[in-house]
Amino acid sequence: MSVKTITRKSGLRGEITIPGDKSISHRSIMLGAIALGTTEVSNFLEGADCLSTINCFRRMGVEIEKKSDSVLIHGKGMRGLSAPKDTLDVGNSGTTTRLLSGILAGQGFTSVMSGDASLNSRPMGRIITPLQEMGADITSIKGNGCAPLKISPGTLHGISYHSPVASAQVKSAILLAGLYAKGDTQVTEPALSRNHTELMLQSFGADVTTSLHTDGSASAGVRPCPELYGQQIYVPGDISSAAYFIAAGALAPDSELLIKNVGTNTTRAGFLKVCEAMGADLTLLNQASTGGEPRSDILVRTSCLKGTVIEGALIPALIDEIPMLAVMAACAEGTTVIKDAAELKVKETNRIDTVTAGLRAMGADVTPTDDGMIIHGKGAPGKDNTPLRGAEIQSFLDHRIAMSFAVAGLAADGETHITDSQCVDVSYPGFFKTLDNICPA
Ligand code: S3P
């Protein structure tokens, strides 16, 4: 177990380049593996979750080469994967498990996926139900709706599925299985979740349709696909990783940070909208786009934040940033209400509980609710008067809890100790080094 100690800082300065987007990195390996030809991925995220995806495909016979500045995937085509000899280890990664389930449902061999204790307690019924409806032979081995999952050959047919949750992992599992199905497949979700699968499938040559409905729900459809074709992919920086430094720049007095190359796809950029509503001083510079994925540099300066309401269709566009937003809310003036976010309960930890525990340890006023939390901020104006006090923070091995509370530690009096801080490697190896670099000596 490694413990990271953080103390209060002001005068953060520097230029930070954010590592590649985790969601896009996963998808680049998956689609590259089942495409014909070679896919070259630049700015791939070498975090533990994406390495789990690489290892699973290597075990199914896909050659994946790591070059100095890119990853090369020598695709096997839609039906070229081979049966893995052992259980596929999906580590801590929900994205690997759920998306890969969709691909494995279409294969002519049996496979088993299993992960760590957190992963094996997360709900998989949400993908088992629609995949079974498509004709897949997928079961939870322990019968508890969780991994380990066993997937055997089945004959897939297209369905029109109404997902009860706005989840890109559910949507993607169904669309990927739909590539192998007879007939068209459609998924409708109550609000639009991240659309990286739809965008990338289109660029690999799949026939994908999308529509937004007047009630806020969204549909994505796919036609059966004989083959996909390898592509050049540039992965923008992960906005979920950038969020920690945007928050650090806004919270620490006398700070100015330039955060380079941040993916700003609207289905992911809810954090920026909420920052704006809270009064954060942000400027977007050098906007560009590759493969339908927009990106921008973001300049952030110390800001006096105020409370806000975070709810509804915005939630899927910032679901992973809620721990960081909760810390910002504790340092803001006024009340922040987070609702419609029951999905927080089924992330790497129950993040309603783990955020509440961390904030309370630091002296914040937070009340957990069934679908979010209410935070009475005790900060701004008068940035020198921090409302947080240093504390021992349990990360519960949740990377986003560790990073959010490391930033809280920068704004807190005294020392903050983050337990099991190595868990940041799941999505952001190098996080603490970058944090050290922007802090004055
Ligand atoms: C992800 C989707 C989100 C997100 C997760 C990554 C993805 O989960 O929380 O970190 O890459 O598709 P859900 O789809 O379950 O909302």
Short mmCIF file of N, CA and C in Angstrom, two decimals, residues 34-125:
data_model
loop_
_atom_site.label_atom_id
_atom_site.label_comp_id
_atom_site.label_asym_id
_atom_site.label_seq_id
_atom_site.Cartn_x
_atom_site.Cartn_y
_atom_site.Cartn_z
N ILE A 34 -10.67 -6.36 -34.24
CA ILE A 34 -11.64 -7.10 -35.08
C ILE A 34 -11.76 -6.50 -36.49
N ALA A 35 -10.86 -5.55 -36.79
CA ALA A 35 -10.84 -4.97 -38.15
C ALA A 35 -9.86 -5.74 -39.02
N LEU A 36 -9.93 -5.52 -40.31
CA LEU A 36 -8.92 -6.05 -41.22
C LEU A 36 -7.81 -5.01 -41.34
N GLY A 37 -6.56 -5.46 -41.37
CA GLY A 37 -5.44 -4.52 -41.55
C GLY A 37 -4.97 -3.98 -40.21
N THR A 38 -4.07 -3.01 -40.31
CA THR A 38 -3.42 -2.49 -39.10
C THR A 38 -4.07 -1.18 -38.68
N THR A 39 -4.27 -1.05 -37.38
CA THR A 39 -4.75 0.21 -36.81
C THR A 39 -3.60 0.82 -36.02
N GLU A 40 -3.34 2.09 -36.27
CA GLU A 40 -2.26 2.77 -35.53
C GLU A 40 -2.90 3.80 -34.61
N VAL A 41 -2.59 3.70 -33.33
CA VAL A 41 -3.21 4.58 -32.35
C VAL A 41 -2.15 5.47 -31.72
N SER A 42 -2.27 6.78 -31.89
CA SER A 42 -1.32 7.67 -31.20
C SER A 42 -1.98 8.27 -29.98
N ASN A 43 -1.12 8.58 -29.01
CA ASN A 43 -1.54 9.11 -27.70
C ASN A 43 -2.44 8.14 -26.94
N PHE A 44 -2.20 6.84 -27.14
CA PHE A 44 -2.92 5.78 -26.42
C PHE A 44 -2.63 5.91 -24.92
N LEU A 45 -3.64 5.70 -24.10
CA LEU A 45 -3.46 5.76 -22.64
C LEU A 45 -2.91 4.44 -22.11
N GLU A 46 -1.70 4.49 -21.56
CA GLU A 46 -1.13 3.26 -21.00
C GLU A 46 -1.52 3.11 -19.53
N GLY A 47 -2.78 3.24 -19.24
CA GLY A 47 -3.27 3.02 -17.88
C GLY A 47 -3.63 1.55 -17.71
N ALA A 48 -3.75 1.11 -16.46
CA ALA A 48 -3.96 -0.31 -16.19
C ALA A 48 -5.23 -0.84 -16.87
N ASP A 49 -6.29 -0.04 -16.90
CA ASP A 49 -7.54 -0.51 -17.50
C ASP A 49 -7.34 -0.81 -18.99
N CYS A 50 -6.69 0.09 -19.71
CA CYS A 50 -6.50 -0.12 -21.15
C CYS A 50 -5.52 -1.26 -21.41
N LEU A 51 -4.57 -1.43 -20.49
CA LEU A 51 -3.64 -2.57 -20.63
C LEU A 51 -4.40 -3.89 -20.43
N SER A 52 -5.43 -3.88 -19.60
CA SER A 52 -6.27 -5.08 -19.45
C SER A 52 -6.90 -5.42 -20.80
N THR A 53 -7.40 -4.40 -21.49
CA THR A 53 -8.01 -4.65 -22.81
C THR A 53 -6.98 -5.22 -23.78
N ILE A 54 -5.79 -4.64 -23.80
CA ILE A 54 -4.73 -5.15 -24.69
C ILE A 54 -4.45 -6.62 -24.37
N ASN A 55 -4.30 -6.92 -23.09
CA ASN A 55 -3.95 -8.30 -22.71
C ASN A 55 -5.03 -9.29 -23.11
N CYS A 56 -6.29 -8.90 -22.96
CA CYS A 56 -7.38 -9.80 -23.36
C CYS A 56 -7.27 -10.13 -24.86
N PHE A 57 -7.03 -9.11 -25.67
CA PHE A 57 -6.97 -9.38 -27.12
C PHE A 57 -5.70 -10.15 -27.50
N ARG A 58 -4.61 -9.89 -26.79
CA ARG A 58 -3.40 -10.69 -27.07
C ARG A 58 -3.69 -12.16 -26.81
N ARG A 59 -4.46 -12.43 -25.76
CA ARG A 59 -4.79 -13.82 -25.42
C ARG A 59 -5.72 -14.46 -26.44
N MET A 60 -6.29 -13.62 -27.28
CA MET A 60 -7.14 -14.16 -28.35
C MET A 60 -6.43 -14.04 -29.69
N GLY A 61 -5.09 -14.00 -29.64
CA GLY A 61 -4.28 -14.13 -30.85
C GLY A 61 -4.02 -12.84 -31.61
N VAL A 62 -4.36 -11.69 -31.03
CA VAL A 62 -4.14 -10.43 -31.76
C VAL A 62 -2.75 -9.90 -31.42
N GLU A 63 -2.00 -9.57 -32.47
CA GLU A 63 -0.66 -9.01 -32.25
C GLU A 63 -0.80 -7.50 -32.03
N ILE A 64 -0.33 -7.05 -30.88
CA ILE A 64 -0.43 -5.61 -30.55
C ILE A 64 0.97 -5.14 -30.18
N GLU A 65 1.49 -4.19 -30.94
CA GLU A 65 2.87 -3.73 -30.74
C GLU A 65 2.86 -2.35 -30.12
N LYS A 66 3.70 -2.17 -29.10
CA LYS A 66 3.83 -0.82 -28.53
C LYS A 66 5.06 -0.18 -29.13
N LYS A 67 4.89 0.89 -29.87
CA LYS A 67 5.99 1.68 -30.43
C LYS A 67 6.25 2.86 -29.50
N SER A 68 7.28 3.65 -29.80
CA SER A 68 7.59 4.74 -28.87
C SER A 68 6.44 5.74 -28.74
N ASP A 69 5.78 6.06 -29.86
CA ASP A 69 4.71 7.04 -29.72
C ASP A 69 3.38 6.56 -30.28
N SER A 70 3.24 5.26 -30.45
CA SER A 70 1.93 4.76 -30.90
C SER A 70 1.78 3.28 -30.55
N VAL A 71 0.58 2.78 -30.73
CA VAL A 71 0.31 1.35 -30.56
C VAL A 71 -0.19 0.84 -31.90
N LEU A 72 0.36 -0.30 -32.35
CA LEU A 72 -0.08 -0.89 -33.62
C LEU A 72 -0.87 -2.15 -33.31
N ILE A 73 -2.06 -2.24 -33.89
CA ILE A 73 -2.90 -3.42 -33.68
C ILE A 73 -3.05 -4.10 -35.03
N HIS A 74 -2.59 -5.35 -35.09
CA HIS A 74 -2.70 -6.09 -36.35
C HIS A 74 -4.00 -6.87 -36.30
N GLY A 75 -5.03 -6.29 -36.91
CA GLY A 75 -6.40 -6.80 -36.79
C GLY A 75 -6.55 -8.18 -37.41
N LYS A 76 -7.51 -8.92 -36.85
CA LYS A 76 -7.76 -10.31 -37.30
C LYS A 76 -9.04 -10.42 -38.12
N GLY A 77 -9.75 -9.29 -38.27
CA GLY A 77 -11.04 -9.35 -38.97
C GLY A 77 -12.15 -9.75 -38.01
N MET A 78 -13.38 -9.61 -38.47
CA MET A 78 -14.55 -9.82 -37.60
C MET A 78 -14.59 -11.21 -36.97
N ARG A 79 -14.08 -12.21 -37.71
CA ARG A 79 -14.19 -13.59 -37.19
C ARG A 79 -12.84 -14.25 -36.98
N GLY A 80 -11.82 -13.44 -36.80
CA GLY A 80 -10.46 -14.00 -36.72
C GLY A 80 -9.89 -14.16 -35.33
N LEU A 81 -10.64 -13.82 -34.29
CA LEU A 81 -10.10 -14.01 -32.93
C LEU A 81 -10.01 -15.50 -32.65
N SER A 82 -9.05 -15.90 -31.79
CA SER A 82 -9.00 -17.32 -31.44
C SER A 82 -9.35 -17.53 -29.96
N ALA A 83 -9.77 -18.74 -29.63
CA ALA A 83 -10.23 -19.03 -28.26
C ALA A 83 -9.10 -18.81 -27.26
N PRO A 84 -9.34 -18.05 -26.19
CA PRO A 84 -8.30 -17.87 -25.17
C PRO A 84 -8.12 -19.17 -24.38
N LYS A 85 -6.86 -19.45 -23.98
CA LYS A 85 -6.60 -20.70 -23.24
C LYS A 85 -7.11 -20.60 -21.80
N ASP A 86 -7.01 -19.39 -21.23
CA ASP A 86 -7.40 -19.22 -19.82
C ASP A 86 -8.48 -18.15 -19.71
N THR A 87 -8.88 -17.94 -18.46
CA THR A 87 -9.82 -16.85 -18.15
C THR A 87 -9.21 -15.51 -18.58
N LEU A 88 -10.01 -14.67 -19.20
CA LEU A 88 -9.55 -13.33 -19.57
C LEU A 88 -9.61 -12.44 -18.33
N ASP A 89 -8.46 -11.85 -17.98
CA ASP A 89 -8.38 -11.02 -16.78
C ASP A 89 -8.70 -9.57 -17.13
N VAL A 90 -9.85 -9.11 -16.67
CA VAL A 90 -10.29 -7.75 -17.01
C VAL A 90 -9.92 -6.74 -15.93
N GLY A 91 -9.20 -7.20 -14.90
CA GLY A 91 -8.68 -6.28 -13.87
C GLY A 91 -9.79 -5.49 -13.19
N ASN A 92 -9.64 -4.17 -13.20
CA ASN A 92 -10.58 -3.25 -12.53
C ASN A 92 -11.56 -2.63 -13.54
N SER A 93 -11.49 -3.12 -14.79
CA SER A 93 -12.09 -2.35 -15.89
C SER A 93 -13.50 -2.78 -16.31
N GLY A 94 -14.48 -1.96 -15.94
CA GLY A 94 -15.87 -2.17 -16.38
C GLY A 94 -16.00 -2.03 -17.88
N THR A 95 -15.27 -1.10 -18.46
CA THR A 95 -15.37 -0.89 -19.91
C THR A 95 -14.89 -2.13 -20.66
N THR A 96 -13.75 -2.69 -20.23
CA THR A 96 -13.27 -3.91 -20.88
C THR A 96 -14.34 -5.00 -20.78
N THR A 97 -14.86 -5.21 -19.59
CA THR A 97 -15.80 -6.32 -19.37
C THR A 97 -17.06 -6.17 -20.21
N ARG A 98 -17.65 -4.98 -20.14
CA ARG A 98 -18.96 -4.84 -20.78
C ARG A 98 -18.83 -4.76 -22.30
N LEU A 99 -17.87 -4.01 -22.80
CA LEU A 99 -17.75 -3.90 -24.26
C LEU A 99 -17.28 -5.23 -24.86
N LEU A 100 -16.32 -5.85 -24.18
CA LEU A 100 -15.81 -7.13 -24.70
C LEU A 100 -16.91 -8.19 -24.71
N SER A 101 -17.84 -8.12 -23.76
CA SER A 101 -18.96 -9.08 -23.75
C SER A 101 -19.71 -9.03 -25.07
N GLY A 102 -19.91 -7.81 -25.60
CA GLY A 102 -20.62 -7.67 -26.87
C GLY A 102 -19.86 -8.34 -28.01
N ILE A 103 -18.55 -8.18 -28.01
CA ILE A 103 -17.73 -8.79 -29.07
C ILE A 103 -17.69 -10.31 -28.89
N LEU A 104 -17.48 -10.76 -27.65
CA LEU A 104 -17.36 -12.21 -27.41
C LEU A 104 -18.66 -12.94 -27.71
N ALA A 105 -19.78 -12.23 -27.54
CA ALA A 105 -21.09 -12.86 -27.83
C ALA A 105 -21.18 -13.29 -29.29
N GLY A 106 -20.40 -12.64 -30.15
CA GLY A 106 -20.46 -12.96 -31.58
C GLY A 106 -19.41 -13.96 -32.04
N GLN A 107 -18.61 -14.51 -31.11
CA GLN A 107 -17.52 -15.40 -31.51
C GLN A 107 -17.96 -16.87 -31.48
N GLY A 108 -17.21 -17.69 -32.19
CA GLY A 108 -17.53 -19.11 -32.27
C GLY A 108 -16.80 -19.93 -31.22
N PHE A 109 -16.40 -19.32 -30.11
CA PHE A 109 -15.71 -20.07 -29.04
C PHE A 109 -16.21 -19.61 -27.68
N THR A 110 -15.89 -20.42 -26.67
CA THR A 110 -16.30 -20.09 -25.30
C THR A 110 -15.20 -19.31 -24.60
N SER A 111 -15.58 -18.33 -23.81
CA SER A 111 -14.60 -17.54 -23.06
C SER A 111 -15.17 -17.20 -21.69
N VAL A 112 -14.24 -16.93 -20.76
CA VAL A 112 -14.64 -16.52 -19.41
C VAL A 112 -13.88 -15.23 -19.10
N MET A 113 -14.58 -14.25 -18.52
CA MET A 113 -13.95 -12.99 -18.09
C MET A 113 -14.12 -12.84 -16.59
N SER A 114 -13.04 -12.44 -15.93
CA SER A 114 -13.11 -12.19 -14.49
C SER A 114 -12.16 -11.06 -14.15
N GLY A 115 -12.47 -10.31 -13.06
CA GLY A 115 -11.61 -9.19 -12.70
C GLY A 115 -11.29 -9.16 -11.22
N ASP A 116 -10.96 -7.98 -10.71
CA ASP A 116 -10.62 -7.86 -9.29
C ASP A 116 -11.91 -7.81 -8.45
N ALA A 117 -11.74 -7.65 -7.13
CA ALA A 117 -12.91 -7.73 -6.24
C ALA A 117 -13.95 -6.66 -6.57
N SER A 118 -13.49 -5.45 -6.88
CA SER A 118 -14.43 -4.37 -7.23
C SER A 118 -15.18 -4.73 -8.51
N LEU A 119 -14.44 -5.12 -9.53
CA LEU A 119 -15.06 -5.43 -10.83
C LEU A 119 -16.07 -6.58 -10.68
N ASN A 120 -15.66 -7.60 -9.93
CA ASN A 120 -16.53 -8.78 -9.80
C ASN A 120 -17.74 -8.54 -8.90
N SER A 121 -17.87 -7.31 -8.38
CA SER A 121 -19.09 -7.02 -7.62
C SER A 121 -19.95 -5.98 -8.35
N ARG A 122 -19.55 -5.56 -9.52
CA ARG A 122 -20.35 -4.56 -10.26
C ARG A 122 -21.43 -5.25 -11.11
N PRO A 123 -22.56 -4.57 -11.31
CA PRO A 123 -23.68 -5.23 -11.99
C PRO A 123 -23.44 -5.49 -13.47
N MET A 124 -23.61 -6.73 -13.87
CA MET A 124 -23.47 -7.11 -15.27
C MET A 124 -24.82 -7.51 -15.88
N GLY A 125 -25.87 -7.57 -15.03
CA GLY A 125 -27.21 -7.88 -15.54
C GLY A 125 -27.59 -6.90 -16.65
#
